[in-house]
JSON list of N, CA and C in Angstrom, two decimals:
[
{"chain": "Y", "resi": 1, "resn": "UNK", "atom": "N", "xyz": [67.49, 109.81, 85.28]},
{"chain": "Y", "resi": 1, "resn": "UNK", "atom": "CA", "xyz": [68.23, 108.72, 84.89]},
{"chain": "Y", "resi": 1, "resn": "UNK", "atom": "C", "xyz": [69.04, 109.06, 83.70]},
{"chain": "Y", "resi": 2, "resn": "UNK", "atom": "N", "xyz": [68.47, 109.71, 82.75]},
{"chain": "Y", "resi": 2, "resn": "UNK", "atom": "CA", "xyz": [69.18, 110.00, 81.41]},
{"chain": "Y", "resi": 2, "resn": "UNK", "atom": "C", "xyz": [70.49, 110.93, 81.62]},
{"chain": "Y", "resi": 3, "resn": "UNK", "atom": "N", "xyz": [70.32, 111.84, 82.51]},
{"chain": "Y", "resi": 3, "resn": "UNK", "atom": "CA", "xyz": [71.39, 112.76, 82.93]},
{"chain": "Y", "resi": 3, "resn": "UNK", "atom": "C", "xyz": [72.61, 111.98, 83.48]},
{"chain": "Y", "resi": 4, "resn": "UNK", "atom": "N", "xyz": [72.31, 111.04, 84.43]},
{"chain": "Y", "resi": 4, "resn": "UNK", "atom": "CA", "xyz": [73.20, 110.17, 85.03]},
{"chain": "Y", "resi": 4, "resn": "UNK", "atom": "C", "xyz": [73.85, 109.28, 83.98]},
{"chain": "Y", "resi": 5, "resn": "UNK", "atom": "N", "xyz": [73.07, 108.81, 83.07]},
{"chain": "Y", "resi": 5, "resn": "UNK", "atom": "CA", "xyz": [73.69, 107.98, 82.00]},
{"chain": "Y", "resi": 5, "resn": "UNK", "atom": "C", "xyz": [74.69, 108.81, 81.11]},
{"chain": "Y", "resi": 6, "resn": "UNK", "atom": "N", "xyz": [74.29, 109.99, 80.73]},
{"chain": "Y", "resi": 6, "resn": "UNK", "atom": "CA", "xyz": [75.05, 110.78, 79.93]},
{"chain": "Y", "resi": 6, "resn": "UNK", "atom": "C", "xyz": [76.41, 111.17, 80.72]},
{"chain": "Y", "resi": 7, "resn": "UNK", "atom": "N", "xyz": [76.39, 111.49, 81.94]},
{"chain": "Y", "resi": 7, "resn": "UNK", "atom": "CA", "xyz": [77.49, 111.86, 82.77]},
{"chain": "Y", "resi": 7, "resn": "UNK", "atom": "C", "xyz": [78.35, 110.56, 82.92]},
{"chain": "Y", "resi": 8, "resn": "UNK", "atom": "N", "xyz": [77.81, 109.49, 83.13]},
{"chain": "Y", "resi": 8, "resn": "UNK", "atom": "CA", "xyz": [78.63, 108.14, 83.25]},
{"chain": "Y", "resi": 8, "resn": "UNK", "atom": "C", "xyz": [79.23, 107.77, 81.85]},
{"chain": "Y", "resi": 9, "resn": "UNK", "atom": "N", "xyz": [78.61, 108.23, 80.78]},
{"chain": "Y", "resi": 9, "resn": "UNK", "atom": "CA", "xyz": [79.12, 107.79, 79.59]},
{"chain": "Y", "resi": 9, "resn": "UNK", "atom": "C", "xyz": [80.53, 108.33, 79.18]},
{"chain": "Y", "resi": 10, "resn": "UNK", "atom": "N", "xyz": [80.94, 109.34, 79.91]},
{"chain": "Y", "resi": 10, "resn": "UNK", "atom": "CA", "xyz": [82.31, 109.97, 79.55]},
{"chain": "Y", "resi": 10, "resn": "UNK", "atom": "C", "xyz": [83.39, 109.40, 80.48]},
{"chain": "Y", "resi": 11, "resn": "UNK", "atom": "N", "xyz": [82.95, 108.67, 81.50]},
{"chain": "Y", "resi": 11, "resn": "UNK", "atom": "CA", "xyz": [83.88, 107.99, 82.35]},
{"chain": "Y", "resi": 11, "resn": "UNK", "atom": "C", "xyz": [85.03, 107.18, 81.72]},
{"chain": "Y", "resi": 12, "resn": "UNK", "atom": "N", "xyz": [84.65, 106.34, 80.75]},
{"chain": "Y", "resi": 12, "resn": "UNK", "atom": "CA", "xyz": [85.81, 105.57, 80.08]},
{"chain": "Y", "resi": 12, "resn": "UNK", "atom": "C", "xyz": [86.78, 106.45, 79.43]},
{"chain": "Y", "resi": 13, "resn": "UNK", "atom": "N", "xyz": [86.46, 107.57, 78.77]},
{"chain": "Y", "resi": 13, "resn": "UNK", "atom": "CA", "xyz": [87.26, 108.38, 78.05]},
{"chain": "Y", "resi": 13, "resn": "UNK", "atom": "C", "xyz": [88.26, 109.14, 79.06]},
{"chain": "Y", "resi": 14, "resn": "UNK", "atom": "N", "xyz": [87.65, 109.52, 80.24]},
{"chain": "Y", "resi": 14, "resn": "UNK", "atom": "CA", "xyz": [88.34, 110.24, 81.32]},
{"chain": "Y", "resi": 14, "resn": "UNK", "atom": "C", "xyz": [89.32, 109.25, 82.02]},
{"chain": "Y", "resi": 15, "resn": "UNK", "atom": "N", "xyz": [88.83, 108.07, 82.16]},
{"chain": "Y", "resi": 15, "resn": "UNK", "atom": "CA", "xyz": [89.65, 106.99, 82.80]},
{"chain": "Y", "resi": 15, "resn": "UNK", "atom": "C", "xyz": [90.96, 106.76, 81.92]},
{"chain": "Y", "resi": 16, "resn": "UNK", "atom": "N", "xyz": [90.67, 106.57, 80.63]},
{"chain": "Y", "resi": 16, "resn": "UNK", "atom": "CA", "xyz": [91.86, 106.44, 79.69]},
{"chain": "Y", "resi": 16, "resn": "UNK", "atom": "C", "xyz": [92.86, 107.49, 79.75]},
{"chain": "Y", "resi": 17, "resn": "UNK", "atom": "N", "xyz": [92.23, 108.84, 79.73]},
{"chain": "Y", "resi": 17, "resn": "UNK", "atom": "CA", "xyz": [93.12, 110.00, 79.57]},
{"chain": "Y", "resi": 17, "resn": "UNK", "atom": "C", "xyz": [94.03, 110.19, 80.89]},
{"chain": "Y", "resi": 18, "resn": "UNK", "atom": "N", "xyz": [93.42, 109.87, 82.03]},
{"chain": "Y", "resi": 18, "resn": "UNK", "atom": "CA", "xyz": [94.12, 110.13, 83.27]},
{"chain": "Y", "resi": 18, "resn": "UNK", "atom": "C", "xyz": [95.05, 109.01, 83.73]},
{"chain": "Y", "resi": 19, "resn": "UNK", "atom": "N", "xyz": [94.57, 107.71, 83.45]},
{"chain": "Y", "resi": 19, "resn": "UNK", "atom": "CA", "xyz": [95.27, 106.58, 84.04]},
{"chain": "Y", "resi": 19, "resn": "UNK", "atom": "C", "xyz": [96.15, 105.88, 83.23]},
{"chain": "Y", "resi": 20, "resn": "UNK", "atom": "N", "xyz": [95.93, 105.87, 81.74]},
{"chain": "Y", "resi": 20, "resn": "UNK", "atom": "CA", "xyz": [96.72, 105.05, 80.93]},
{"chain": "Y", "resi": 20, "resn": "UNK", "atom": "C", "xyz": [98.07, 105.94, 80.63]},
{"chain": "Y", "resi": 21, "resn": "UNK", "atom": "N", "xyz": [99.07, 105.35, 81.12]},
{"chain": "Y", "resi": 21, "resn": "UNK", "atom": "CA", "xyz": [100.38, 106.08, 80.92]},
{"chain": "Y", "resi": 21, "resn": "UNK", "atom": "C", "xyz": [101.37, 105.39, 81.85]},
{"chain": "Y", "resi": 22, "resn": "UNK", "atom": "N", "xyz": [102.54, 105.83, 81.77]},
{"chain": "Y", "resi": 22, "resn": "UNK", "atom": "CA", "xyz": [103.59, 105.14, 82.80]},
{"chain": "Y", "resi": 22, "resn": "UNK", "atom": "C", "xyz": [104.01, 103.83, 82.38]},
{"chain": "Y", "resi": 23, "resn": "UNK", "atom": "N", "xyz": [103.96, 103.46, 81.05]},
{"chain": "Y", "resi": 23, "resn": "UNK", "atom": "CA", "xyz": [104.53, 102.07, 80.74]},
{"chain": "Y", "resi": 23, "resn": "UNK", "atom": "C", "xyz": [103.47, 101.21, 80.32]},
{"chain": "Y", "resi": 24, "resn": "UNK", "atom": "N", "xyz": [103.77, 100.08, 79.69]},
{"chain": "Y", "resi": 24, "resn": "UNK", "atom": "CA", "xyz": [102.79, 99.21, 79.14]},
{"chain": "Y", "resi": 24, "resn": "UNK", "atom": "C", "xyz": [102.05, 98.40, 80.12]},
{"chain": "Y", "resi": 25, "resn": "UNK", "atom": "N", "xyz": [102.77, 98.09, 81.25]},
{"chain": "Y", "resi": 25, "resn": "UNK", "atom": "CA", "xyz": [102.07, 97.17, 82.23]},
{"chain": "Y", "resi": 25, "resn": "UNK", "atom": "C", "xyz": [101.27, 97.93, 83.08]},
{"chain": "Y", "resi": 26, "resn": "UNK", "atom": "N", "xyz": [101.63, 99.12, 83.47]},
{"chain": "Y", "resi": 26, "resn": "UNK", "atom": "CA", "xyz": [100.61, 99.98, 84.21]},
{"chain": "Y", "resi": 26, "resn": "UNK", "atom": "C", "xyz": [99.43, 100.36, 83.43]},
{"chain": "Y", "resi": 27, "resn": "UNK", "atom": "N", "xyz": [99.63, 100.64, 82.18]},
{"chain": "Y", "resi": 27, "resn": "UNK", "atom": "CA", "xyz": [98.56, 101.09, 81.25]},
{"chain": "Y", "resi": 27, "resn": "UNK", "atom": "C", "xyz": [97.61, 99.85, 81.14]},
{"chain": "Y", "resi": 28, "resn": "UNK", "atom": "N", "xyz": [98.13, 98.73, 80.85]},
{"chain": "Y", "resi": 28, "resn": "UNK", "atom": "CA", "xyz": [97.39, 97.50, 80.71]},
{"chain": "Y", "resi": 28, "resn": "UNK", "atom": "C", "xyz": [96.53, 97.13, 81.94]},
{"chain": "Y", "resi": 29, "resn": "UNK", "atom": "N", "xyz": [97.16, 97.27, 83.13]},
{"chain": "Y", "resi": 29, "resn": "UNK", "atom": "CA", "xyz": [96.50, 97.01, 84.39]},
{"chain": "Y", "resi": 29, "resn": "UNK", "atom": "C", "xyz": [95.36, 98.04, 84.60]},
{"chain": "Y", "resi": 30, "resn": "UNK", "atom": "N", "xyz": [95.62, 99.25, 84.34]},
{"chain": "Y", "resi": 30, "resn": "UNK", "atom": "CA", "xyz": [94.51, 100.27, 84.43]},
{"chain": "Y", "resi": 30, "resn": "UNK", "atom": "C", "xyz": [93.32, 100.03, 83.45]},
{"chain": "Y", "resi": 31, "resn": "UNK", "atom": "N", "xyz": [93.70, 99.55, 82.27]},
{"chain": "Y", "resi": 31, "resn": "UNK", "atom": "CA", "xyz": [92.70, 99.31, 81.24]},
{"chain": "Y", "resi": 31, "resn": "UNK", "atom": "C", "xyz": [91.87, 98.00, 81.62]},
{"chain": "Y", "resi": 32, "resn": "UNK", "atom": "N", "xyz": [92.51, 97.03, 82.18]},
{"chain": "Y", "resi": 32, "resn": "UNK", "atom": "CA", "xyz": [91.73, 96.02, 82.72]},
{"chain": "Y", "resi": 32, "resn": "UNK", "atom": "C", "xyz": [90.69, 96.44, 83.85]},
{"chain": "Y", "resi": 33, "resn": "UNK", "atom": "N", "xyz": [91.26, 97.19, 84.70]},
{"chain": "Y", "resi": 33, "resn": "UNK", "atom": "CA", "xyz": [90.21, 97.76, 85.85]},
{"chain": "Y", "resi": 33, "resn": "UNK", "atom": "C", "xyz": [89.05, 98.42, 85.11]},
{"chain": "Y", "resi": 34, "resn": "UNK", "atom": "N", "xyz": [89.49, 99.43, 84.11]},
{"chain": "Y", "resi": 34, "resn": "UNK", "atom": "CA", "xyz": [88.47, 100.08, 83.47]},
{"chain": "Y", "resi": 34, "resn": "UNK", "atom": "C", "xyz": [87.46, 99.30, 82.77]},
{"chain": "Y", "resi": 35, "resn": "UNK", "atom": "N", "xyz": [87.90, 98.27, 82.12]},
{"chain": "Y", "resi": 35, "resn": "UNK", "atom": "CA", "xyz": [86.92, 97.48, 81.32]},
{"chain": "Y", "resi": 35, "resn": "UNK", "atom": "C", "xyz": [86.09, 96.70, 82.18]},
{"chain": "Y", "resi": 36, "resn": "UNK", "atom": "N", "xyz": [86.54, 96.19, 83.34]},
{"chain": "Y", "resi": 36, "resn": "UNK", "atom": "CA", "xyz": [85.82, 95.37, 84.34]},
{"chain": "Y", "resi": 36, "resn": "UNK", "atom": "C", "xyz": [84.82, 96.33, 85.08]},
{"chain": "Y", "resi": 37, "resn": "UNK", "atom": "N", "xyz": [85.24, 97.57, 85.38]},
{"chain": "Y", "resi": 37, "resn": "UNK", "atom": "CA", "xyz": [84.32, 98.58, 85.93]},
{"chain": "Y", "resi": 37, "resn": "UNK", "atom": "C", "xyz": [83.17, 98.87, 84.88]},
{"chain": "Y", "resi": 38, "resn": "UNK", "atom": "N", "xyz": [83.50, 99.07, 83.63]},
{"chain": "Y", "resi": 38, "resn": "UNK", "atom": "CA", "xyz": [82.55, 99.45, 82.67]},
{"chain": "Y", "resi": 38, "resn": "UNK", "atom": "C", "xyz": [81.53, 98.23, 82.49]},
{"chain": "Y", "resi": 39, "resn": "UNK", "atom": "N", "xyz": [82.06, 97.14, 82.71]},
{"chain": "Y", "resi": 39, "resn": "UNK", "atom": "CA", "xyz": [81.10, 95.99, 82.43]},
{"chain": "Y", "resi": 39, "resn": "UNK", "atom": "C", "xyz": [80.09, 95.95, 83.73]},
{"chain": "Y", "resi": 40, "resn": "UNK", "atom": "N", "xyz": [80.55, 96.33, 84.98]},
{"chain": "Y", "resi": 40, "resn": "UNK", "atom": "CA", "xyz": [79.63, 96.63, 86.03]},
{"chain": "Y", "resi": 40, "resn": "UNK", "atom": "C", "xyz": [78.65, 97.54, 85.84]},
{"chain": "Y", "resi": 41, "resn": "UNK", "atom": "N", "xyz": [79.11, 98.70, 85.28]},
{"chain": "Y", "resi": 41, "resn": "UNK", "atom": "CA", "xyz": [78.18, 99.81, 85.02]},
{"chain": "Y", "resi": 41, "resn": "UNK", "atom": "C", "xyz": [77.14, 99.41, 83.84]},
{"chain": "Y", "resi": 42, "resn": "UNK", "atom": "N", "xyz": [77.61, 98.59, 82.92]},
{"chain": "Y", "resi": 42, "resn": "UNK", "atom": "CA", "xyz": [76.69, 98.21, 81.83]},
{"chain": "Y", "resi": 42, "resn": "UNK", "atom": "C", "xyz": [75.61, 97.24, 82.52]},
{"chain": "Y", "resi": 43, "resn": "UNK", "atom": "N", "xyz": [76.13, 96.47, 83.45]},
{"chain": "Y", "resi": 43, "resn": "UNK", "atom": "CA", "xyz": [75.05, 95.57, 84.11]},
{"chain": "Y", "resi": 43, "resn": "UNK", "atom": "C", "xyz": [74.13, 96.25, 84.77]},
{"chain": "Y", "resi": 44, "resn": "UNK", "atom": "N", "xyz": [74.46, 97.37, 85.43]},
{"chain": "Y", "resi": 44, "resn": "UNK", "atom": "CA", "xyz": [73.50, 98.20, 86.20]},
{"chain": "Y", "resi": 44, "resn": "UNK", "atom": "C", "xyz": [72.42, 98.68, 85.31]},
{"chain": "Y", "resi": 45, "resn": "UNK", "atom": "N", "xyz": [72.95, 99.20, 84.17]},
{"chain": "Y", "resi": 45, "resn": "UNK", "atom": "CA", "xyz": [71.86, 99.79, 83.22]},
{"chain": "Y", "resi": 45, "resn": "UNK", "atom": "C", "xyz": [71.09, 98.65, 82.57]},
{"chain": "Y", "resi": 46, "resn": "UNK", "atom": "N", "xyz": [71.69, 97.53, 82.30]},
{"chain": "Y", "resi": 46, "resn": "UNK", "atom": "CA", "xyz": [71.01, 96.42, 81.79]},
{"chain": "Y", "resi": 46, "resn": "UNK", "atom": "C", "xyz": [69.81, 95.90, 82.63]},
{"chain": "Y", "resi": 47, "resn": "UNK", "atom": "N", "xyz": [70.24, 95.87, 83.92]},
{"chain": "Y", "resi": 47, "resn": "UNK", "atom": "CA", "xyz": [69.21, 95.48, 84.98]},
{"chain": "Y", "resi": 47, "resn": "UNK", "atom": "C", "xyz": [68.05, 96.36, 85.12]},
{"chain": "Y", "resi": 48, "resn": "UNK", "atom": "N", "xyz": [68.22, 97.68, 84.71]},
{"chain": "Y", "resi": 48, "resn": "UNK", "atom": "CA", "xyz": [67.11, 98.68, 84.76]},
{"chain": "Y", "resi": 48, "resn": "UNK", "atom": "C", "xyz": [66.38, 98.65, 83.51]},
{"chain": "Y", "resi": 49, "resn": "UNK", "atom": "N", "xyz": [66.79, 97.83, 82.56]},
{"chain": "Y", "resi": 49, "resn": "UNK", "atom": "CA", "xyz": [65.89, 97.65, 81.46]},
{"chain": "Y", "resi": 49, "resn": "UNK", "atom": "C", "xyz": [66.37, 98.80, 80.32]},
{"chain": "Y", "resi": 50, "resn": "UNK", "atom": "N", "xyz": [67.53, 99.29, 80.48]},
{"chain": "Y", "resi": 50, "resn": "UNK", "atom": "CA", "xyz": [67.87, 100.31, 79.54]},
{"chain": "Y", "resi": 50, "resn": "UNK", "atom": "C", "xyz": [68.83, 99.81, 78.41]},
{"chain": "Y", "resi": 51, "resn": "UNK", "atom": "N", "xyz": [69.02, 98.46, 78.34]},
{"chain": "Y", "resi": 51, "resn": "UNK", "atom": "CA", "xyz": [69.73, 97.89, 77.32]},
{"chain": "Y", "resi": 51, "resn": "UNK", "atom": "C", "xyz": [68.99, 96.63, 76.82]},
{"chain": "Y", "resi": 52, "resn": "UNK", "atom": "N", "xyz": [69.18, 96.23, 75.54]},
{"chain": "Y", "resi": 52, "resn": "UNK", "atom": "CA", "xyz": [68.40, 94.97, 75.28]},
{"chain": "Y", "resi": 52, "resn": "UNK", "atom": "C", "xyz": [68.82, 93.72, 75.92]},
{"chain": "Y", "resi": 53, "resn": "UNK", "atom": "N", "xyz": [67.97, 92.73, 75.91]},
{"chain": "Y", "resi": 53, "resn": "UNK", "atom": "CA", "xyz": [68.17, 91.52, 76.61]},
{"chain": "Y", "resi": 53, "resn": "UNK", "atom": "C", "xyz": [69.53, 90.81, 76.31]},
{"chain": "Y", "resi": 54, "resn": "UNK", "atom": "N", "xyz": [69.98, 90.96, 75.00]},
{"chain": "Y", "resi": 54, "resn": "UNK", "atom": "CA", "xyz": [71.15, 90.25, 74.57]},
{"chain": "Y", "resi": 54, "resn": "UNK", "atom": "C", "xyz": [72.43, 90.97, 74.88]},
{"chain": "Y", "resi": 55, "resn": "UNK", "atom": "N", "xyz": [72.33, 92.21, 75.35]},
{"chain": "Y", "resi": 55, "resn": "UNK", "atom": "CA", "xyz": [73.36, 93.18, 75.54]},
{"chain": "Y", "resi": 55, "resn": "UNK", "atom": "C", "xyz": [74.46, 92.52, 76.47]},
{"chain": "Y", "resi": 56, "resn": "UNK", "atom": "N", "xyz": [74.06, 91.89, 77.57]},
{"chain": "Y", "resi": 56, "resn": "UNK", "atom": "CA", "xyz": [75.12, 91.55, 78.57]},
{"chain": "Y", "resi": 56, "resn": "UNK", "atom": "C", "xyz": [75.81, 90.22, 77.99]},
{"chain": "Y", "resi": 57, "resn": "UNK", "atom": "N", "xyz": [75.19, 89.41, 77.39]},
{"chain": "Y", "resi": 57, "resn": "UNK", "atom": "CA", "xyz": [75.94, 88.31, 76.78]},
{"chain": "Y", "resi": 57, "resn": "UNK", "atom": "C", "xyz": [77.04, 88.82, 75.81]},
{"chain": "Y", "resi": 58, "resn": "UNK", "atom": "N", "xyz": [76.74, 89.70, 75.06]},
{"chain": "Y", "resi": 58, "resn": "UNK", "atom": "CA", "xyz": [77.79, 90.29, 74.19]},
{"chain": "Y", "resi": 58, "resn": "UNK", "atom": "C", "xyz": [78.90, 91.03, 74.93]},
{"chain": "Y", "resi": 59, "resn": "UNK", "atom": "N", "xyz": [78.42, 91.76, 75.85]},
{"chain": "Y", "resi": 59, "resn": "UNK", "atom": "CA", "xyz": [79.32, 92.62, 76.68]},
{"chain": "Y", "resi": 59, "resn": "UNK", "atom": "C", "xyz": [80.47, 91.77, 77.49]},
{"chain": "Y", "resi": 60, "resn": "UNK", "atom": "N", "xyz": [79.81, 90.69, 78.05]},
{"chain": "Y", "resi": 60, "resn": "UNK", "atom": "CA", "xyz": [80.64, 89.70, 78.93]},
{"chain": "Y", "resi": 60, "resn": "UNK", "atom": "C", "xyz": [81.80, 89.07, 78.03]},
{"chain": "Y", "resi": 61, "resn": "UNK", "atom": "N", "xyz": [81.30, 88.63, 76.77]},
{"chain": "Y", "resi": 61, "resn": "UNK", "atom": "CA", "xyz": [82.18, 87.92, 75.84]},
{"chain": "Y", "resi": 61, "resn": "UNK", "atom": "C", "xyz": [83.30, 88.97, 75.42]},
{"chain": "Y", "resi": 62, "resn": "UNK", "atom": "N", "xyz": [82.91, 90.17, 74.99]},
{"chain": "Y", "resi": 62, "resn": "UNK", "atom": "CA", "xyz": [83.85, 91.03, 74.38]},
{"chain": "Y", "resi": 62, "resn": "UNK", "atom": "C", "xyz": [84.79, 91.55, 75.55]},
{"chain": "Y", "resi": 63, "resn": "UNK", "atom": "N", "xyz": [84.38, 91.73, 76.83]},
{"chain": "Y", "resi": 63, "resn": "UNK", "atom": "CA", "xyz": [85.19, 92.10, 77.92]},
{"chain": "Y", "resi": 63, "resn": "UNK", "atom": "C", "xyz": [86.18, 90.95, 78.25]},
{"chain": "Y", "resi": 64, "resn": "UNK", "atom": "N", "xyz": [85.73, 89.78, 78.18]},
{"chain": "Y", "resi": 64, "resn": "UNK", "atom": "CA", "xyz": [86.67, 88.73, 78.47]},
{"chain": "Y", "resi": 64, "resn": "UNK", "atom": "C", "xyz": [87.78, 88.61, 77.47]},
{"chain": "Y", "resi": 65, "resn": "UNK", "atom": "N", "xyz": [87.44, 88.83, 76.17]},
{"chain": "Y", "resi": 65, "resn": "UNK", "atom": "CA", "xyz": [88.48, 88.80, 75.09]},
{"chain": "Y", "resi": 65, "resn": "UNK", "atom": "C", "xyz": [89.50, 89.88, 75.30]},
{"chain": "Y", "resi": 66, "resn": "UNK", "atom": "N", "xyz": [88.98, 91.07, 75.62]},
{"chain": "Y", "resi": 66, "resn": "UNK", "atom": "CA", "xyz": [89.85, 92.20, 75.82]},
{"chain": "Y", "resi": 66, "resn": "UNK", "atom": "C", "xyz": [90.78, 92.04, 77.06]},
{"chain": "Y", "resi": 67, "resn": "UNK", "atom": "N", "xyz": [90.20, 91.55, 78.08]},
{"chain": "Y", "resi": 67, "resn": "UNK", "atom": "CA", "xyz": [90.92, 91.36, 79.39]},
{"chain": "Y", "resi": 67, "resn": "UNK", "atom": "C", "xyz": [91.97, 90.34, 79.22]},
{"chain": "Y", "resi": 68, "resn": "UNK", "atom": "N", "xyz": [91.65, 89.26, 78.55]},
{"chain": "Y", "resi": 68, "resn": "UNK", "atom": "CA", "xyz": [92.58, 88.21, 78.28]},
{"chain": "Y", "resi": 68, "resn": "UNK", "atom": "C", "xyz": [93.79, 88.76, 77.38]},
{"chain": "Y", "resi": 69, "resn": "UNK", "atom": "N", "xyz": [93.46, 89.60, 76.39]},
{"chain": "Y", "resi": 69, "resn": "UNK", "atom": "CA", "xyz": [94.62, 90.16, 75.64]},
{"chain": "Y", "resi": 69, "resn": "UNK", "atom": "C", "xyz": [95.43, 91.09, 76.44]},
{"chain": "Y", "resi": 70, "resn": "UNK", "atom": "N", "xyz": [94.85, 91.82, 77.32]},
{"chain": "Y", "resi": 70, "resn": "UNK", "atom": "CA", "xyz": [95.57, 92.66, 78.12]},
{"chain": "Y", "resi": 70, "resn": "UNK", "atom": "C", "xyz": [96.48, 91.91, 79.20]},
{"chain": "Y", "resi": 71, "resn": "UNK", "atom": "N", "xyz": [95.91, 90.85, 79.64]},
{"chain": "Y", "resi": 71, "resn": "UNK", "atom": "CA", "xyz": [96.62, 90.04, 80.55]},
{"chain": "Y", "resi": 71, "resn": "UNK", "atom": "C", "xyz": [97.97, 89.52, 79.89]},
{"chain": "Y", "resi": 72, "resn": "UNK", "atom": "N", "xyz": [98.08, 89.36, 78.67]},
{"chain": "Y", "resi": 72, "resn": "UNK", "atom": "CA", "xyz": [99.18, 88.93, 77.93]},
{"chain": "Y", "resi": 72, "resn": "UNK", "atom": "C", "xyz": [100.29, 90.02, 78.08]},
{"chain": "Y", "resi": 73, "resn": "UNK", "atom": "N", "xyz": [99.95, 91.12, 78.20]},
{"chain": "Y", "resi": 73, "resn": "UNK", "atom": "CA", "xyz": [100.94, 92.31, 78.35]},
{"chain": "Y", "resi": 73, "resn": "UNK", "atom": "C", "xyz": [101.28, 92.30, 79.77]},
{"chain": "Y", "resi": 74, "resn": "UNK", "atom": "N", "xyz": [100.40, 92.21, 80.75]},
{"chain": "Y", "resi": 74, "resn": "UNK", "atom": "CA", "xyz": [100.70, 92.18, 82.18]},
{"chain": "Y", "resi": 74, "resn": "UNK", "atom": "C", "xyz": [101.61, 91.07, 82.60]},
{"chain": "Y", "resi": 75, "resn": "UNK", "atom": "N", "xyz": [101.33, 89.86, 82.18]},
{"chain": "Y", "resi": 75, "resn": "UNK", "atom": "CA", "xyz": [102.00, 88.77, 82.58]},
{"chain": "Y", "resi": 75, "resn": "UNK", "atom": "C", "xyz": [103.24, 88.59, 81.64]}
]
């Protein structure tokens, strides 16, 4: 499980490196998808007991704020 967690921890950096480019709207769209995907990944680890109980409350709040800010660019 630890090796999978370590391997998955580099996904956000790779996602940003390969997909964020091509203009602000495209970049913001890919960033929204990346943040939502990362939230799902955090949820899986949280459900397995690998994160504290309060973790998902904070992650959902922060992800919502980031996605709303990025939606300003997209719309």
